[in-house]
Coordinates of N, CA and C and ligand atoms in Angstrom, one line a residue:
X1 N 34.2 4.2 -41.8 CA 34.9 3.6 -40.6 C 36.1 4.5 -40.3
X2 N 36.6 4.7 -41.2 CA 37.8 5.7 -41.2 C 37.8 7.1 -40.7
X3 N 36.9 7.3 -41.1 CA 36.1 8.9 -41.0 C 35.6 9.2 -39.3
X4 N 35.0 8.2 -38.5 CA 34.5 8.0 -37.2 C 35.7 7.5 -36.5
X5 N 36.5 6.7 -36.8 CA 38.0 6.8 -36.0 C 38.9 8.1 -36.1
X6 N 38.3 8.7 -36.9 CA 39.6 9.4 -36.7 C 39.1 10.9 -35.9
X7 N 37.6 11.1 -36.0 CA 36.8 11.7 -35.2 C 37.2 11.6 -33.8
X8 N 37.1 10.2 -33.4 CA 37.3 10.0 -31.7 C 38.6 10.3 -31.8
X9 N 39.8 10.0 -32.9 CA 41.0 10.3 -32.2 C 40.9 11.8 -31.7
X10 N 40.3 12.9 -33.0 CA 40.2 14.3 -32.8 C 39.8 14.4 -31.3
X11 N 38.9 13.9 -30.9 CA 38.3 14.2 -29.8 C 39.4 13.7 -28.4
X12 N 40.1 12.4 -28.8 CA 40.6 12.6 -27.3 C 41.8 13.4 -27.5
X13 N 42.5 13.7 -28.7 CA 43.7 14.9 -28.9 C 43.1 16.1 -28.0
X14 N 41.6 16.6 -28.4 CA 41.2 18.0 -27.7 C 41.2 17.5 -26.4
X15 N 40.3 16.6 -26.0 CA 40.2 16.7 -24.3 C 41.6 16.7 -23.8
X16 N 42.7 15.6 -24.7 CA 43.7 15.7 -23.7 C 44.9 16.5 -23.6
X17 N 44.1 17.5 -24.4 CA 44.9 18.8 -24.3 C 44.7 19.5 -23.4
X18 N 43.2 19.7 -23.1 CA 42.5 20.3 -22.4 C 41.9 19.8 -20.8
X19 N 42.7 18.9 -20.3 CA 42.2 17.5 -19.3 C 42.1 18.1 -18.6
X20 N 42.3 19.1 -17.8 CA 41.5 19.9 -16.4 C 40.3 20.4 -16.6
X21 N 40.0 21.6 -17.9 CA 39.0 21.5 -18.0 C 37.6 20.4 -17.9
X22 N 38.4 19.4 -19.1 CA 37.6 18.1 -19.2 C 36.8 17.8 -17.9
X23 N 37.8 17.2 -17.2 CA 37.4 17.0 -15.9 C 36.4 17.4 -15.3
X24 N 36.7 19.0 -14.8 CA 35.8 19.4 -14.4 C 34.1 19.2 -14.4
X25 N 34.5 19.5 -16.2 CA 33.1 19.5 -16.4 C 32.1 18.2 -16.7
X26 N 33.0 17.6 -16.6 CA 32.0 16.0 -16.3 C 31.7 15.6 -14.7
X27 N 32.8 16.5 -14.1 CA 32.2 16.3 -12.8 C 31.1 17.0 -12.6
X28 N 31.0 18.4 -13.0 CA 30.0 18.8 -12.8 C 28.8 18.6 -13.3
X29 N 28.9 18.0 -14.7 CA 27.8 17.4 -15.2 C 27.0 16.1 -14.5
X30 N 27.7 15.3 -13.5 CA 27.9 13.8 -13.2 C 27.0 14.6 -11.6
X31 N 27.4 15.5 -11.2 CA 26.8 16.5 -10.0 C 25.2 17.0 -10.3
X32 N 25.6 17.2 -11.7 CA 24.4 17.7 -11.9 C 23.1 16.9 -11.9
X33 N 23.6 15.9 -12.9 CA 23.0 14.9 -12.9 C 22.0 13.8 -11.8
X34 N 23.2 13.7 -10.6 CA 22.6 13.4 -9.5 C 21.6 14.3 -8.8
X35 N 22.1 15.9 -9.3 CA 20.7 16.4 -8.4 C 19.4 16.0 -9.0
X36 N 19.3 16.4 -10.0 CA 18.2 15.6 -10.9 C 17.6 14.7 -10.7
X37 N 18.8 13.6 -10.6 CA 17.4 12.5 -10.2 C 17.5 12.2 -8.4
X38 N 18.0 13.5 -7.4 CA 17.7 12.8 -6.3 C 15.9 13.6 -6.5
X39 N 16.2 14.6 -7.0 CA 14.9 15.5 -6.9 C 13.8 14.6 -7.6
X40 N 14.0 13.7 -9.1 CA 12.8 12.9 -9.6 C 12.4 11.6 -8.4
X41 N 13.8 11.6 -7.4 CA 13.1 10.1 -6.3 C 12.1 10.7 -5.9
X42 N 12.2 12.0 -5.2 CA 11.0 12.7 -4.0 C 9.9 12.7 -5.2
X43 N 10.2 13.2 -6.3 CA 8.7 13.3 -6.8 C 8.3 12.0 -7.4
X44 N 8.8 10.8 -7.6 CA 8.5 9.8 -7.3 C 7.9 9.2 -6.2
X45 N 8.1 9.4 -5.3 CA 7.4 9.0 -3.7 C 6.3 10.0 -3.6
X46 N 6.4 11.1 -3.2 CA 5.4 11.7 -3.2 C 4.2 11.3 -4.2
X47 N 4.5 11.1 -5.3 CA 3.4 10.7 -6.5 C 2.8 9.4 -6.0
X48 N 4.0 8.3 -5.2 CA 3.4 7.0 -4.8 C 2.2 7.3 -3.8
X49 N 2.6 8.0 -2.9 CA 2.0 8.6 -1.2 C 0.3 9.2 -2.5
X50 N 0.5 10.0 -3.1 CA -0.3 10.4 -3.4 C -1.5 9.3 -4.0
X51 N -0.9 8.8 -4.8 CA -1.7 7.8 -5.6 C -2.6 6.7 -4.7
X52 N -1.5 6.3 -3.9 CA -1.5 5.1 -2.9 C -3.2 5.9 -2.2
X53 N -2.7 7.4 -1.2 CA -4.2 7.7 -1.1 C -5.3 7.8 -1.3
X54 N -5.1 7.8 -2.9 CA -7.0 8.0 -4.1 C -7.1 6.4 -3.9
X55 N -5.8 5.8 -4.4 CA -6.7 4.0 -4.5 C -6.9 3.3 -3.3
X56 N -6.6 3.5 -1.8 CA -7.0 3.3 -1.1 C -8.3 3.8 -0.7
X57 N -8.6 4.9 -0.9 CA -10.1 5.8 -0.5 C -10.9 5.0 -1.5
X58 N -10.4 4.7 -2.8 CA -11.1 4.6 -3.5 C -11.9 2.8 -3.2
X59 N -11.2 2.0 -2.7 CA -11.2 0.3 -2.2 C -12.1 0.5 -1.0
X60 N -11.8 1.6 0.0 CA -12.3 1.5 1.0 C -13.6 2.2 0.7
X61 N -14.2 3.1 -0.4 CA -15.4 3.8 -0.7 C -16.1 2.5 -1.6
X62 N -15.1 1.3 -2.1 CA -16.1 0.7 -2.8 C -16.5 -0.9 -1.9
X63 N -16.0 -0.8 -1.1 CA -16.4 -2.2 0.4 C -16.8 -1.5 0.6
X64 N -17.4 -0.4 1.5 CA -18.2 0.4 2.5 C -19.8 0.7 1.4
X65 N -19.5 0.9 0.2 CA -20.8 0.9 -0.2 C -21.7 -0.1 -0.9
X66 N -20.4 -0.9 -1.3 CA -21.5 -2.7 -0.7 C -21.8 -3.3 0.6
X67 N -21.1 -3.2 1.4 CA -21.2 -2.8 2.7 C -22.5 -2.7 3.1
X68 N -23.1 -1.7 3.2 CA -23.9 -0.7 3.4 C -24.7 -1.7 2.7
X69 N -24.7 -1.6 1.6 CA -25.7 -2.3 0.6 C -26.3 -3.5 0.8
X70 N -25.3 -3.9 1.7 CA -25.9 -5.7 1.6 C -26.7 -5.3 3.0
X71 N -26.3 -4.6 4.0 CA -26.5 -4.5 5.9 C -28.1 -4.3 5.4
X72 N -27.9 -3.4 4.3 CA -29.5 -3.0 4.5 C -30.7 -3.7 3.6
X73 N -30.0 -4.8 3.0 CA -30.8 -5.7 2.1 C -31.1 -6.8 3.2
X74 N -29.8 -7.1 3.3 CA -29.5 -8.7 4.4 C -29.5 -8.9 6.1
X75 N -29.6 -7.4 6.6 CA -29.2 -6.9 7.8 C -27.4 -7.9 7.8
X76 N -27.4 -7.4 9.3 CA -26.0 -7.5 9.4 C -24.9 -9.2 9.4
X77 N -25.9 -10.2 9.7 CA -25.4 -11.7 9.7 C -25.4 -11.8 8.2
X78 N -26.6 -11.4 7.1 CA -26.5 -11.8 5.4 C -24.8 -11.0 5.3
X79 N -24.4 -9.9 5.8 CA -24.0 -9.0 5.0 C -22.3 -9.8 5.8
X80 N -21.8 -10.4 6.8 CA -21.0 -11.4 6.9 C -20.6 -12.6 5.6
X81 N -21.5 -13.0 4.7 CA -21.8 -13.7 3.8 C -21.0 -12.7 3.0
X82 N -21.6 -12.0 2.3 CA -20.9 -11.0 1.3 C -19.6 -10.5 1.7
X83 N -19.0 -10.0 2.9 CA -17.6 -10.3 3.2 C -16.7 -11.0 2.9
X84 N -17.8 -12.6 3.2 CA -16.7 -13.7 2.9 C -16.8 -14.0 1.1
X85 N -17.6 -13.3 0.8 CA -17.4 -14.2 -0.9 C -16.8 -12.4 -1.5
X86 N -17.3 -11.2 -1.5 CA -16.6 -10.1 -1.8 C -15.8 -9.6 -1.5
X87 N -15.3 -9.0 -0.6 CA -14.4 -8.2 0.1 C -13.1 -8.5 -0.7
X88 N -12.4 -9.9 -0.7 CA -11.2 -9.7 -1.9 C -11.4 -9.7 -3.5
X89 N -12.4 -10.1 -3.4 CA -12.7 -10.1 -5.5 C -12.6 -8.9 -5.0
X90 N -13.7 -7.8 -4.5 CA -13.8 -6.4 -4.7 C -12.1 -5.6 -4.9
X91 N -11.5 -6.2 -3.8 CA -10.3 -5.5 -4.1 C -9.3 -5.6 -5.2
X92 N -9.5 -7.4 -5.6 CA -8.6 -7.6 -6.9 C -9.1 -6.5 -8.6
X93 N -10.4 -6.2 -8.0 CA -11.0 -5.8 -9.2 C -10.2 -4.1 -9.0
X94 N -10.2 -3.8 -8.0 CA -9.4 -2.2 -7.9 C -7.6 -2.4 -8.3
X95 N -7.3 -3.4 -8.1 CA -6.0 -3.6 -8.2 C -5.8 -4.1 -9.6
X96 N -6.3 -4.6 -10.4 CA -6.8 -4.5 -11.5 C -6.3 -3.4 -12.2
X97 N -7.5 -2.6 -12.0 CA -7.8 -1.3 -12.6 C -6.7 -0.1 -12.7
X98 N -5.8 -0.4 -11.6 CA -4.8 0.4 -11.2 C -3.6 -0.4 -11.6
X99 N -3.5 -1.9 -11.9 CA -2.1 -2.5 -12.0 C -1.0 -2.2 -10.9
X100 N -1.9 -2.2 -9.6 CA -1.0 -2.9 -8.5 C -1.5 -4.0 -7.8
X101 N -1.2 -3.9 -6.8 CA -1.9 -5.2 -5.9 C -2.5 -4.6 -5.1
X102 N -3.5 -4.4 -4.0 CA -4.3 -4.1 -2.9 C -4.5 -5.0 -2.3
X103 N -4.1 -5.0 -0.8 CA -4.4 -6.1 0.3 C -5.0 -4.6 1.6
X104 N -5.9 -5.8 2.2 CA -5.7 -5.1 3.7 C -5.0 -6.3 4.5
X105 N -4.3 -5.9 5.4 CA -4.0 -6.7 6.2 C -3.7 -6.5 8.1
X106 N -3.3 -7.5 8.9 CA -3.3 -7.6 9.9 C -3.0 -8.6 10.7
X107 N -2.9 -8.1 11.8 CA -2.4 -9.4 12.9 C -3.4 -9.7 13.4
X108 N -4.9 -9.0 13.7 CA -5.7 -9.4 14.5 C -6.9 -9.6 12.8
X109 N -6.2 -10.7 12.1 CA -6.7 -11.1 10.8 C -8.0 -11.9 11.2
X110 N -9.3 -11.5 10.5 CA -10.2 -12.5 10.1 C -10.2 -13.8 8.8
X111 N -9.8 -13.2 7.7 CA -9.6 -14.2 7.2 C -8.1 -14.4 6.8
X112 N -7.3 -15.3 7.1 CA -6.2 -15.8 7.1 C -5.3 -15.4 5.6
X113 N -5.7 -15.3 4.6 CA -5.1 -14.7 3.4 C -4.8 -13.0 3.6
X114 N -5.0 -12.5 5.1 CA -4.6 -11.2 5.3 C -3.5 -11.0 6.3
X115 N -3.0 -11.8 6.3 CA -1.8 -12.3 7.1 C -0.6 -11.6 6.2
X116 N -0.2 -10.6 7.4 CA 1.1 -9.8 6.5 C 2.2 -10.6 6.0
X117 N 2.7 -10.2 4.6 CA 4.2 -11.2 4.2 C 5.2 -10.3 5.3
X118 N 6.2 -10.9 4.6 CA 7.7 -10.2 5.2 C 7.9 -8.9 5.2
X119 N 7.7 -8.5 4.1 CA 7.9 -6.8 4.4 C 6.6 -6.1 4.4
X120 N 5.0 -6.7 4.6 CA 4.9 -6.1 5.0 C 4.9 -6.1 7.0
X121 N 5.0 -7.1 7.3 CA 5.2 -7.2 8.4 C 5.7 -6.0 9.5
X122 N 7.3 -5.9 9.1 CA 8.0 -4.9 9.7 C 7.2 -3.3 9.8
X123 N 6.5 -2.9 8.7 CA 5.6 -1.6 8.4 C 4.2 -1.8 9.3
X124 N 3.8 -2.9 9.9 CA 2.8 -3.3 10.3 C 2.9 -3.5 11.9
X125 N 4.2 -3.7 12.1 CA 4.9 -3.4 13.5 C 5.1 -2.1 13.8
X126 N 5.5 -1.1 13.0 CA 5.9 0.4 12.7 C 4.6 0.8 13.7
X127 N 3.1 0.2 12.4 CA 2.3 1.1 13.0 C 1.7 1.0 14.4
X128 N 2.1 -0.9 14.9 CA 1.2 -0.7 15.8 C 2.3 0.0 16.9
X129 N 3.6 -0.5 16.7 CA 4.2 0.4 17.7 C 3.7 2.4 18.3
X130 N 4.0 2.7 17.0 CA 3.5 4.1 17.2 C 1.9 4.3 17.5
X131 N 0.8 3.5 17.6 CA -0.4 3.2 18.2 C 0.0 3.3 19.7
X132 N 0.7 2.6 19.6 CA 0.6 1.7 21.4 C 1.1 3.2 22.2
X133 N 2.0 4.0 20.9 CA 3.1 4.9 22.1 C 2.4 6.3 21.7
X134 N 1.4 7.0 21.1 CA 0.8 7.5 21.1 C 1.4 8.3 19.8
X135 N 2.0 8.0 19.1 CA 2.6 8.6 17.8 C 1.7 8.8 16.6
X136 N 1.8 9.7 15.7 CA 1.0 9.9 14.6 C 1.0 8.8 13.7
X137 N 0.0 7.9 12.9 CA 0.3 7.3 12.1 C 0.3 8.0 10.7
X138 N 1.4 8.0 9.9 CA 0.9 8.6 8.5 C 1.5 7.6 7.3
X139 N 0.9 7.8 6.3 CA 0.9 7.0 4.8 C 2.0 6.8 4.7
X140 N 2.9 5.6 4.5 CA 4.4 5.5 4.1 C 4.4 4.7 3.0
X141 N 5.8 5.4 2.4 CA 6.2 4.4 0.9 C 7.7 4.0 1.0
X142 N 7.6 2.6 0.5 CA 8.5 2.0 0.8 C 9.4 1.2 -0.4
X143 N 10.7 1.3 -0.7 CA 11.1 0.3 -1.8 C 11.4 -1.0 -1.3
X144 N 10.7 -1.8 -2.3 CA 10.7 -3.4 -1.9 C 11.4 -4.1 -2.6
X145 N 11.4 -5.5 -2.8 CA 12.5 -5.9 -3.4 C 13.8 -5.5 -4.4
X146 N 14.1 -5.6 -5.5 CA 14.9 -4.7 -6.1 C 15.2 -3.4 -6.0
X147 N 13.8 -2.6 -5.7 CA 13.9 -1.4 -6.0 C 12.9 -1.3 -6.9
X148 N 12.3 -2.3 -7.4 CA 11.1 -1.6 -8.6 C 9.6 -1.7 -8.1
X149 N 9.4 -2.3 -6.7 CA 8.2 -2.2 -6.6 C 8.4 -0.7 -5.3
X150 N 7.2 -0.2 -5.2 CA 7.0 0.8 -4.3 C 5.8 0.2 -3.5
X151 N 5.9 0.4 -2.3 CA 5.0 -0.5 -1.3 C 4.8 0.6 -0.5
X152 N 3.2 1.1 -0.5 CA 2.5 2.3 0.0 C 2.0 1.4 0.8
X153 N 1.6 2.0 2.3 CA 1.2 1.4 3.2 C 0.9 2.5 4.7
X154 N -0.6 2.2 5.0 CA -0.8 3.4 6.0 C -2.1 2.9 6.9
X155 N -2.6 3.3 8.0 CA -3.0 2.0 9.1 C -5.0 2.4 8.8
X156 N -5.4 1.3 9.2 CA -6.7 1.6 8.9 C -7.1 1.4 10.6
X157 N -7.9 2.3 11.1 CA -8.6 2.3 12.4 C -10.2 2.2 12.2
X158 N -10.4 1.8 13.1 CA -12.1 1.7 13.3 C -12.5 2.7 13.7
X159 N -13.3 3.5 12.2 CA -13.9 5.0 12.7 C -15.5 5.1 13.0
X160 N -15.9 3.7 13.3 CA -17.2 4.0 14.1 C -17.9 2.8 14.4
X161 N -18.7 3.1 15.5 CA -19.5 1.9 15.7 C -20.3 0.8 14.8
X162 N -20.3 1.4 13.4 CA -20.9 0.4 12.4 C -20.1 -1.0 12.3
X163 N -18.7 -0.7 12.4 CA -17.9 -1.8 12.4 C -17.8 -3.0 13.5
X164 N -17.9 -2.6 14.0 CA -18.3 -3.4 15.7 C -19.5 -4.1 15.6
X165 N -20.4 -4.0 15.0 CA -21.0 -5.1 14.4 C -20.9 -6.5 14.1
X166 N -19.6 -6.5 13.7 CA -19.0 -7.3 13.5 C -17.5 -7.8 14.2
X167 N -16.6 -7.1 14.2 CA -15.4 -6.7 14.9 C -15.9 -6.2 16.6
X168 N -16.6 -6.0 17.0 CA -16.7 -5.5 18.6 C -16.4 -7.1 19.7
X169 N -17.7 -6.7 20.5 CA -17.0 -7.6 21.3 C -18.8 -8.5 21.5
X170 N -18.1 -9.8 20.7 CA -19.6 -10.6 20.8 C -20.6 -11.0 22.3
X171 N -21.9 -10.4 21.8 CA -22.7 -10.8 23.0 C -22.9 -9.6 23.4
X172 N -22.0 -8.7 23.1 CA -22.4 -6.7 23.3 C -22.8 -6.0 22.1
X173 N -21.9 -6.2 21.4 CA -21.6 -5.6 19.7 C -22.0 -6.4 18.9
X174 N -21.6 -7.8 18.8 CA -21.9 -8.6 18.3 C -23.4 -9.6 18.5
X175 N -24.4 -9.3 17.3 CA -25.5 -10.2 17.6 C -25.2 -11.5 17.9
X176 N -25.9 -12.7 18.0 CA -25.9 -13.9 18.0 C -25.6 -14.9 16.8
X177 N -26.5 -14.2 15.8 CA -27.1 -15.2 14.3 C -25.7 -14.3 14.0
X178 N -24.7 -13.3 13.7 CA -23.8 -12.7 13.1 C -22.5 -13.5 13.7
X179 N -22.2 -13.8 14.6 CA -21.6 -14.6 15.2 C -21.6 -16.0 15.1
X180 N -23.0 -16.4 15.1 CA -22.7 -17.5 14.4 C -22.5 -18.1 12.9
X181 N -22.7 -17.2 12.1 CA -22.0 -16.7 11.0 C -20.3 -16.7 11.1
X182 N -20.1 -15.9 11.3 CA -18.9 -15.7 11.6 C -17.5 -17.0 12.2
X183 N -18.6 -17.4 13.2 CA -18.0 -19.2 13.5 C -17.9 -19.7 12.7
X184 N -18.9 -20.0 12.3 CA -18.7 -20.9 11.0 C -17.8 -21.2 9.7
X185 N -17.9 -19.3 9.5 CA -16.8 -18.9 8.2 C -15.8 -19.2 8.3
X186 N -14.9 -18.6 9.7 CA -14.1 -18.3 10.5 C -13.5 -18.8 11.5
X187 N -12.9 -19.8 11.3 CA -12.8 -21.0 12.9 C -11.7 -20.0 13.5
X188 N -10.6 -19.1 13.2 CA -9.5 -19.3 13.4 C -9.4 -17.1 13.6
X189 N -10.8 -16.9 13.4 CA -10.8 -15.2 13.8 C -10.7 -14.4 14.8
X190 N -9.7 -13.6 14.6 CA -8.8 -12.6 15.8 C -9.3 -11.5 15.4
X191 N -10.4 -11.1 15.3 CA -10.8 -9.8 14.7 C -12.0 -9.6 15.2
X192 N -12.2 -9.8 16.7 CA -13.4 -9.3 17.4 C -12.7 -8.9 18.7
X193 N -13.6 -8.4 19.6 CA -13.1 -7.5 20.8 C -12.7 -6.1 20.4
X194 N -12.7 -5.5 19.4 CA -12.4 -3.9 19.2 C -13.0 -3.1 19.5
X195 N -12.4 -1.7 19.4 CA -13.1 -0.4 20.1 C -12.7 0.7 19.2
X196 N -14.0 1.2 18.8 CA -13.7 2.9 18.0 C -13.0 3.0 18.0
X197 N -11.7 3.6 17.0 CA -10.4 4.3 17.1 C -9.3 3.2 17.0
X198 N -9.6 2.1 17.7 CA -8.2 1.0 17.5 C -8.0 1.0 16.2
X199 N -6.6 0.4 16.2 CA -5.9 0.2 14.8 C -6.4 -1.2 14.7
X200 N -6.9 -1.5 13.2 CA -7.3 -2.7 12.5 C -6.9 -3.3 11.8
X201 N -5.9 -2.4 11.1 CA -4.4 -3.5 10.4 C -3.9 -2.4 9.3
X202 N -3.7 -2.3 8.6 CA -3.1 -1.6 7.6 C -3.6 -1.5 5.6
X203 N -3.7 -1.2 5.0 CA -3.8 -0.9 3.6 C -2.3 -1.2 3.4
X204 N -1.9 -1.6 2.3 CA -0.9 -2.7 1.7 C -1.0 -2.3 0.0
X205 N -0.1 -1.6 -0.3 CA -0.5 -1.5 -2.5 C 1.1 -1.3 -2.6
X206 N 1.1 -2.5 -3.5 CA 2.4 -2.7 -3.9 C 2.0 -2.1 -5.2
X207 N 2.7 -1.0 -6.0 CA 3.0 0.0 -6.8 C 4.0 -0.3 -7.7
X208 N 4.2 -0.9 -9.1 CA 4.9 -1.2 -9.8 C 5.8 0.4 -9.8
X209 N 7.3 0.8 -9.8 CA 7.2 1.8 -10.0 C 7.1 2.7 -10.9
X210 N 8.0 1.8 -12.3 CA 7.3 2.5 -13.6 C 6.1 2.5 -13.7
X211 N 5.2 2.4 -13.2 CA 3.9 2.7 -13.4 C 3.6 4.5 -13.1
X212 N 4.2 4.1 -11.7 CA 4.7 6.1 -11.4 C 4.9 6.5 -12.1
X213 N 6.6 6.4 -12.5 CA 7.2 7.2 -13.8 C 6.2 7.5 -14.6
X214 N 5.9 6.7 -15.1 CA 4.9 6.9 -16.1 C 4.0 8.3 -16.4
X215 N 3.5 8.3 -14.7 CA 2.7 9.0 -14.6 C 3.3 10.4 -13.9
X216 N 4.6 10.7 -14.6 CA 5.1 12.0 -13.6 C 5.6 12.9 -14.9
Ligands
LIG301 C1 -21.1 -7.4 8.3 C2 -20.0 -7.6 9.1 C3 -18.8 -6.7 9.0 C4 -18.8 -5.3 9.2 C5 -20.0 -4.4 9.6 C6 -17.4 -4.9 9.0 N1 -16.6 -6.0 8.7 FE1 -14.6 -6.0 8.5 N2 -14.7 -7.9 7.9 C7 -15.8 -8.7 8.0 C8 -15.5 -10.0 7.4 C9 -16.4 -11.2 7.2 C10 -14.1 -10.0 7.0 C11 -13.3 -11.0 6.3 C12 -13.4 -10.8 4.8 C13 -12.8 -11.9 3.9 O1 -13.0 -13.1 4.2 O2 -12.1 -11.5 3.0 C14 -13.7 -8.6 7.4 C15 -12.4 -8.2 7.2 C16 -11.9 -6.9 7.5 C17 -10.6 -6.5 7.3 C18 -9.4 -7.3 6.7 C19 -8.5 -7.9 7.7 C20 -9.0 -9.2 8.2 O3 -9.3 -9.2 9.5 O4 -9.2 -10.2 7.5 C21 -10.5 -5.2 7.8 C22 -9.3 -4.3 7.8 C23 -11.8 -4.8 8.2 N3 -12.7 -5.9 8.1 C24 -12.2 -3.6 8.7 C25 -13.5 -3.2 9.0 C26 -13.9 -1.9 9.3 C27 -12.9 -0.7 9.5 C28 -15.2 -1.8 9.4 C29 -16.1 -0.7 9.6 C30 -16.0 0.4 8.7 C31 -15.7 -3.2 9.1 N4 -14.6 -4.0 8.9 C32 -17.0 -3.6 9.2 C33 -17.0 -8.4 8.4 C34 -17.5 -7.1 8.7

């Protein structure tokens, strides 16, 4: 005990001998320091942006190829059916696998559990604003509550007539027996009348952040 007290006295006798220097060099260390971790934020986000894009491609490559799978087992009214019982397991199972959350979401929502929360709301205004006014939409990451979740989020558009199938505009796009499907499921759906290219709501992955870290 004796021996470690009398250490630290040594030590504040030298700094305060020496207290300009001192100084300095904890400022500059304290400088330094900060650059460091403003540089680990960017490579933090970037890694989120990055990530955020493989697990989104990856949700949207695994709906699209059940998708597909069921259109061509069930035609297009069976494969309404599998929407309504897959489409979120399928996603909980990617979110899962990755230890975030995955939603899609929207305002012109089919099924009502895709109803944006609060933040993501504001990001979901972002996009359709910049839609409406001819602005680029691109992949954003966002800190959400505390600071520890990272909330990637970037807009999903209808890139082709396959979708309209369902989403178009019933009695044109939409068969009869698919629609009446769809009623049924659906009393309360805002997700018909679309056109190639419209924005359809957004991808939503809330990103633990240490999960990042982890991975940098
Ligand atoms: C066979 C019919 C069908 C086709 C084809 C289809 N969808 Fe859907 N879509 C649905 C159903 C049903 C839901 C609701 C799923 C649920 O209940 O979880 C849905 C939900 C969505 C959602 C989630 C938001 C919401 O409204 O609830 C998005 C986004 C979406 N579809 C985009 C697309 C895009 C883009 C395409 C084309 C690549 C497409 N869909 C093709 C039937 C279809």
């Amino acid at each position: 005990m004796m021996r470690i007290l009398s250490i630290i006295i040594a030590g504040l006798l030298i700094s305060c001998g020496s207290r300009k220097k001192v100084d300095r060099e904890v400022f500059d260390a304290v400088n330094e320091s900060m650059e460091i971790k403003k540089v680990n934020e960017v490579d933090i986000i970037n890694l989120a942006i990055k990530w955020g894009n493989e697990i989104s491609a990856e949700a949207q490559q695994e709906l699209m190829g059940k998708l597909n799978k069921s259109i061509n087992e069930k035609g297009v009214a069976g494969a309404v059916e599998f929407c309504n019982v897959e489409a979120l397991p399928s996603l909980n199972e990617v979110s899962k696998r990755h230890k975030v959350v995955v939603r899609r979401v929207s305002h012109d929502f089919r099924n009502p559990a895709d109803q944006p929360n609060e933040e993501e709301e504001m990001l979901l205004e972002a996009y359709e604003y910049n839609e409406e006014n001819g602005v680029k939409n691109s992949a954003n990451v966002q800190e959400i509550g505390n600071g520890e979740i990272l909330l990637y989020t970037k807009a999903i558009k209808i890139p082709g007539e396959m979708c309209l199938n369902c989403h178009g505009d019933p009695g044109v796009d939409i068969g009869e027996e698919t629609l009446e499907k769809l009623d049924a499921l659906y009393p309360e759906d805002k997700a018909k009348g679309h056109k190639v290219g419209e924005l359809r709501g957004m991808w939503s992955i809330a990103i633990p952040k240490k999960e990042v870290v982890k991975k940098l």
